[in-house]
C-alpha positions as a Python dict, from the first residue, in 0.01 Angstrom:
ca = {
    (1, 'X'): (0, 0, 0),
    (2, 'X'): (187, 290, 22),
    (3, 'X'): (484, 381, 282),
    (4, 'X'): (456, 648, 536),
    (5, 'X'): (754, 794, 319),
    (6, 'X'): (513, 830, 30),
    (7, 'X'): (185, 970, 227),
    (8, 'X'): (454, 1229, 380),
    (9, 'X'): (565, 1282, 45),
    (10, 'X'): (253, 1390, -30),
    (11, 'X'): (110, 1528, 226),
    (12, 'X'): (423, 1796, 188),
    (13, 'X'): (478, 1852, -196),
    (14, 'X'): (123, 1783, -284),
    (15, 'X'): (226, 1482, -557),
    (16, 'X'): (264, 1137, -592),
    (17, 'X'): (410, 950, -839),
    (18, 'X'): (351, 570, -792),
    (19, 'X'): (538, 309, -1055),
    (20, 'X'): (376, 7, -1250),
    (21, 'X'): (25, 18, -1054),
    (22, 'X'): (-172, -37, -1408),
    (23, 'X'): (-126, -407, -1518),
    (24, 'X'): (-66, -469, -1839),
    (25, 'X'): (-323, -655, -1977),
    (26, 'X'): (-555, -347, -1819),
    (27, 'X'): (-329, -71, -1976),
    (28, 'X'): (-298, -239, -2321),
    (29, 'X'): (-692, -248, -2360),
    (30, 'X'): (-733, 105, -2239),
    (31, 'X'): (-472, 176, -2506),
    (32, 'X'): (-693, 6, -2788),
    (33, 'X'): (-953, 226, -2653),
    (34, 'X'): (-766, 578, -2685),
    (35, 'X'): (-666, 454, -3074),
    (36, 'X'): (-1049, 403, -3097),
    (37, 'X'): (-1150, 746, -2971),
    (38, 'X'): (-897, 885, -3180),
    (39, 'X'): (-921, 758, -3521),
    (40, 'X'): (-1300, 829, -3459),
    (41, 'X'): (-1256, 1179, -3404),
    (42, 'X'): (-852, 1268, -3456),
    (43, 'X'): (-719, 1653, -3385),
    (44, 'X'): (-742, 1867, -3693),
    (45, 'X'): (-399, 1826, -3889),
    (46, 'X'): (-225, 2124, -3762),
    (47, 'X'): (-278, 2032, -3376),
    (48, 'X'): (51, 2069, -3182),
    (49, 'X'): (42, 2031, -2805),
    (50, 'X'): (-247, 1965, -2592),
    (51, 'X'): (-610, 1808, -2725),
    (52, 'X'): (-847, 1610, -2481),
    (53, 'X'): (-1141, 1399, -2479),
    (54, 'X'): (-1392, 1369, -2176),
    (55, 'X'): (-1599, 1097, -2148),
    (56, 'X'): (-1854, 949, -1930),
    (57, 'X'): (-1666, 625, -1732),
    (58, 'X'): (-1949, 437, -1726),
    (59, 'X'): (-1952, 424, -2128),
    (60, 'X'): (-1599, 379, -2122),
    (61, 'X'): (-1554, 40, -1914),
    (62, 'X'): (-1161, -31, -2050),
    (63, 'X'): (-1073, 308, -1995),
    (64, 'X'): (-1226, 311, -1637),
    (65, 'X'): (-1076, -33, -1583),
    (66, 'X'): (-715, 139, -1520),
    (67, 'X'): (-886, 322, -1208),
    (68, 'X'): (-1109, 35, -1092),
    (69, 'X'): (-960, -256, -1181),
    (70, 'X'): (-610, -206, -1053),
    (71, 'X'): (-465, -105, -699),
    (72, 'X'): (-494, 254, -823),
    (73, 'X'): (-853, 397, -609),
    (74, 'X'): (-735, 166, -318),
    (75, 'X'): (-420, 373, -291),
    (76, 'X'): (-628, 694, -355),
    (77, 'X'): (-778, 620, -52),
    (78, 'X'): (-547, 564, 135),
    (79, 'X'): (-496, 893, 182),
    (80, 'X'): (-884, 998, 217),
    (81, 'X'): (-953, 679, 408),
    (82, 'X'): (-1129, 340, 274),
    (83, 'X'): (-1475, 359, 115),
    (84, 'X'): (-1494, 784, 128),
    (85, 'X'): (-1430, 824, -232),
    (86, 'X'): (-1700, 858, -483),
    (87, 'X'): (-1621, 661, -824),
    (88, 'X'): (-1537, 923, -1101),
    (89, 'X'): (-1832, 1026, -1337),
    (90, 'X'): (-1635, 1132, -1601),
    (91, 'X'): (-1270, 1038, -1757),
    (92, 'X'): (-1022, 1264, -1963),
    (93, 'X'): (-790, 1176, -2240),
    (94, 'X'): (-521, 1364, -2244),
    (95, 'X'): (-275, 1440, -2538),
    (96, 'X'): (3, 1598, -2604),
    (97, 'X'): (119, 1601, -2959),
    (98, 'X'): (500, 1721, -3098),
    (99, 'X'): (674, 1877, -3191),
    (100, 'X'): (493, 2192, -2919),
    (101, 'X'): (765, 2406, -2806),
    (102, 'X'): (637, 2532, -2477),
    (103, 'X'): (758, 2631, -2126),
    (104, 'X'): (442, 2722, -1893),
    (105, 'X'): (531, 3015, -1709),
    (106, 'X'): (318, 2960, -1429),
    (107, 'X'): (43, 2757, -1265),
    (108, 'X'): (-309, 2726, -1244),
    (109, 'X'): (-564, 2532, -1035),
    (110, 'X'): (-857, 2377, -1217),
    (111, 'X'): (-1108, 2608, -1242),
    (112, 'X'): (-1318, 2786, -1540),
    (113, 'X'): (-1224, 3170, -1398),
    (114, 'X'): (-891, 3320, -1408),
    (115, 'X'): (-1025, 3584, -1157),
    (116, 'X'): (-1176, 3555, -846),
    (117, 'X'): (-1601, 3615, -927),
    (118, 'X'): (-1871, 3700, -684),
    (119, 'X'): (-2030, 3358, -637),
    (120, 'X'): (-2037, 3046, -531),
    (121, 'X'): (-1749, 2793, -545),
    (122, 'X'): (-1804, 2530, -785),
    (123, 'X'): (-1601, 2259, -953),
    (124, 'X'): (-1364, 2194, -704),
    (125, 'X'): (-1258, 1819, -588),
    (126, 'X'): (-982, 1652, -393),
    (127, 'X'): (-717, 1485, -582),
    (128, 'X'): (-648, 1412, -948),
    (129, 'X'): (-589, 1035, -1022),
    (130, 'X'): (-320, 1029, -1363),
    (131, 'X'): (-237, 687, -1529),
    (132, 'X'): (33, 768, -1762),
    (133, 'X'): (-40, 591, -2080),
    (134, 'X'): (341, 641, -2256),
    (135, 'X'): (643, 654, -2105),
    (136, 'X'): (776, 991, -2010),
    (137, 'X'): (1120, 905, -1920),
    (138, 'X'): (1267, 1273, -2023),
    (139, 'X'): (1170, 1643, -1981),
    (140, 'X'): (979, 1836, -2255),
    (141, 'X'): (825, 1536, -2397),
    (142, 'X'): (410, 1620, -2291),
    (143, 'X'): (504, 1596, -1889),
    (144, 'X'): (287, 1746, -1657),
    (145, 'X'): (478, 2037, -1482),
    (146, 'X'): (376, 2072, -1094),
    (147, 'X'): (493, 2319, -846),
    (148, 'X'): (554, 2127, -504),
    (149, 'X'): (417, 2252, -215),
    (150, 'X'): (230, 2521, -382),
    (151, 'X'): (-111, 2299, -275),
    (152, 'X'): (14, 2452, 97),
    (153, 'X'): (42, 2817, 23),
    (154, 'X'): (-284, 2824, -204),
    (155, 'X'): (-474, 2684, 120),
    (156, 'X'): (-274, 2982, 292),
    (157, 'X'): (-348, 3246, 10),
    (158, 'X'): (-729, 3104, 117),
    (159, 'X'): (-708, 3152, 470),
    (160, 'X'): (-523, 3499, 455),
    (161, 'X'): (-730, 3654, 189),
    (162, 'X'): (-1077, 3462, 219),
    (163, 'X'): (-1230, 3192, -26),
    (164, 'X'): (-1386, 3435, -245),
    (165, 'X'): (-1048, 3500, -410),
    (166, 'X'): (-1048, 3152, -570),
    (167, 'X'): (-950, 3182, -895),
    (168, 'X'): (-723, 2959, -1158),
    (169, 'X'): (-434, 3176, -1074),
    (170, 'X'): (-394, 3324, -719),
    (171, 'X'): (-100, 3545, -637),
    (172, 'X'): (159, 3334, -428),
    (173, 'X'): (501, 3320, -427),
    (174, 'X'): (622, 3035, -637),
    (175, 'X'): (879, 2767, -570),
    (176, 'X'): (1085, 2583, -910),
    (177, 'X'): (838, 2379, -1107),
    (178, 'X'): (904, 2001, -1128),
    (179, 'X'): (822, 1781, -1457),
    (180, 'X'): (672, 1431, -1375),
    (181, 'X'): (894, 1201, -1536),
    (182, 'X'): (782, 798, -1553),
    (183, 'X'): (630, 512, -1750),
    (184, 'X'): (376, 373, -1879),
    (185, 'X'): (117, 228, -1620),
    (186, 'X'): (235, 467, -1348),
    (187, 'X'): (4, 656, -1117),
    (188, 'X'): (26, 1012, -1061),
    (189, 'X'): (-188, 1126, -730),
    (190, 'X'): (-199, 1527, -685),
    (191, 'X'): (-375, 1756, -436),
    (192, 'X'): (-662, 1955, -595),
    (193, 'X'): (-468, 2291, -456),
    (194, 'X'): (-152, 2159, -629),
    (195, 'X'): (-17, 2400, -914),
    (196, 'X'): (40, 2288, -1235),
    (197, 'X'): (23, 2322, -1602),
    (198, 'X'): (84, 2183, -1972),
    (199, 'X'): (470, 2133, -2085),
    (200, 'X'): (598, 2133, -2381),
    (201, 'X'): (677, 1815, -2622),
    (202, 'X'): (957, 1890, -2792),
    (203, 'X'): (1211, 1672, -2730),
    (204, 'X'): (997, 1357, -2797),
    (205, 'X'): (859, 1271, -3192),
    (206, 'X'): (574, 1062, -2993),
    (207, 'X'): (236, 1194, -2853),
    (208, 'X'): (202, 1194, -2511),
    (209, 'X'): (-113, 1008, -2350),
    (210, 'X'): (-243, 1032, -1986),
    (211, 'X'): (-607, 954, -1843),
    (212, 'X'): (-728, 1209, -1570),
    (213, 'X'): (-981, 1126, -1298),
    (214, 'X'): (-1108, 1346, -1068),
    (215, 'X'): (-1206, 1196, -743),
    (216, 'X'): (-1393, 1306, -467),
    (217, 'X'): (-1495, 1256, -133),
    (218, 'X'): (-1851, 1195, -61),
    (219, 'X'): (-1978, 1490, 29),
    (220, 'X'): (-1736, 1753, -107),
    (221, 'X'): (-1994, 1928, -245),
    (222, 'X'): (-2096, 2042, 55),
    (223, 'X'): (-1765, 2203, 213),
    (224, 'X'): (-1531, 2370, -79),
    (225, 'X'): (-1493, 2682, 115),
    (226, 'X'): (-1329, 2512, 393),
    (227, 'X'): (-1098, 2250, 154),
    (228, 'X'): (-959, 2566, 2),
    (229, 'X'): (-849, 2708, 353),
    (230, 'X'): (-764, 2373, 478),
    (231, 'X'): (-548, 2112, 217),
    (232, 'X'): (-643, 1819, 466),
    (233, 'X'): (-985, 1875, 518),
    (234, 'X'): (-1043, 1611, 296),
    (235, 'X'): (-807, 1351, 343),
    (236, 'X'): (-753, 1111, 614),
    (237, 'X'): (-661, 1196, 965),
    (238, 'X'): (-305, 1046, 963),
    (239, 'X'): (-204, 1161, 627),
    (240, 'X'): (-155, 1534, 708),
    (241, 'X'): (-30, 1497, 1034),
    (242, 'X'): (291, 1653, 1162),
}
């Protein structure tokens, strides 16, 4: 269960990180998995820095296992409120492979278009589920870098400006990014509107892993315009309060 300290936490900096919520019998089988998927199709030689995989969960039963067969989609919704989350379709694998000497200079939200387009909003969702799959107990070694709070001014930019702007990269003023920093079998939960971005991984001689879910709540589909102008449209009534 998680604290009212942590649903504050991240109801204001738009992140959660959550220790030792995988088990390890669950993590070490997912791990089998990823050495699977990679020695059946590895990066091209020269690959440094970021290579994925996305994969369809229900094909991929020990790699959905670290969502569904641990406390992690419980605590998920926790903060959406039990039984409103739809069960991921799809799973990424996400690597990060040294020595990649890189310092993003800003963040994005997921999204296909850099630039605002005249049409309808598509592909958004309302929090990104991470298992990290090594330990990241450093900086520069494949973390995720996230902007705190920015998932609050983006719903802002929204409201201000209208939700046609959405776009990967709307024009906010940006607080000092934050690298996630933890170990293996920790969750990471993060606000759609959170910014963030790729690190670098060079101050680590091991690849970095992570699994990404997106998760839903039934019926997002139907609302995006009003989850961009509002960041707790989504989520339960107590977790964005005050």
């Amino acid at each position: 269960m998680l604290s009212d300290e942590q649903v504050r936490e991240f109801a204001e900096r738009g992140f959660l990180l959550i220790p030792r919520v995988v088990p390890p019998d669950v993590l070490a089988s997912a791990g089998r998995r990823i050495n699977q998927i990679i020695a059946a199709d590895p990066p091209p030689p020269e690959t440094r820095g970021n290579h994925f995989y996305f994969l369809e969960t229900k094909a991929e039963a020990a790699l959905a296992a670290t969502l569904a067969d641990s406390p992690a989609f419980a605590l998920a919704e926790q903060l959406t409120g039990a039984g409103t989350l739809v069960p991921p379709w799809q799973v990424q694998v996400a690597l990060n492979i040294p020595p990649f000497s890189h310092r993003p200079g800003a963040p994005h939200i997921d999204t296909s278009h850099a630039e605002p387009i005249d049409g309808p909003i598509r592909g958004t969702f309302t929090l990104l589920a991470g298992i990290l799959m090594t330990d990241q107990l450093g900086e520069d070694s494949g973390n995720l870098w996230v902007w705190p709070g920015t998932h609050l001014t983006h719903a802002a930019y929204f409201r201000e400006h209208g939700p046609q702007r959405f776009c990967a990269y709307p024009p906010i003023e940006l607080p000092e990014p934050e690298q996630v920093i933890g170990r293996a079998g920790d969750l990471l939960l993060a606000h759609y509107l959170l910014g963030h971005n790729i690190g670098g991984n060079f101050r680590s001689e091991l690849t970095r892993r992570a699994l990404y879910f997106r998760l839903s709540v039934r019926g997002h589909e139907t609302h995006p315009a009003q989850f961009l102008q509002d960041a707790g449209y989504d989520y339960a009534p107590g977790t964005f309060a005050g």
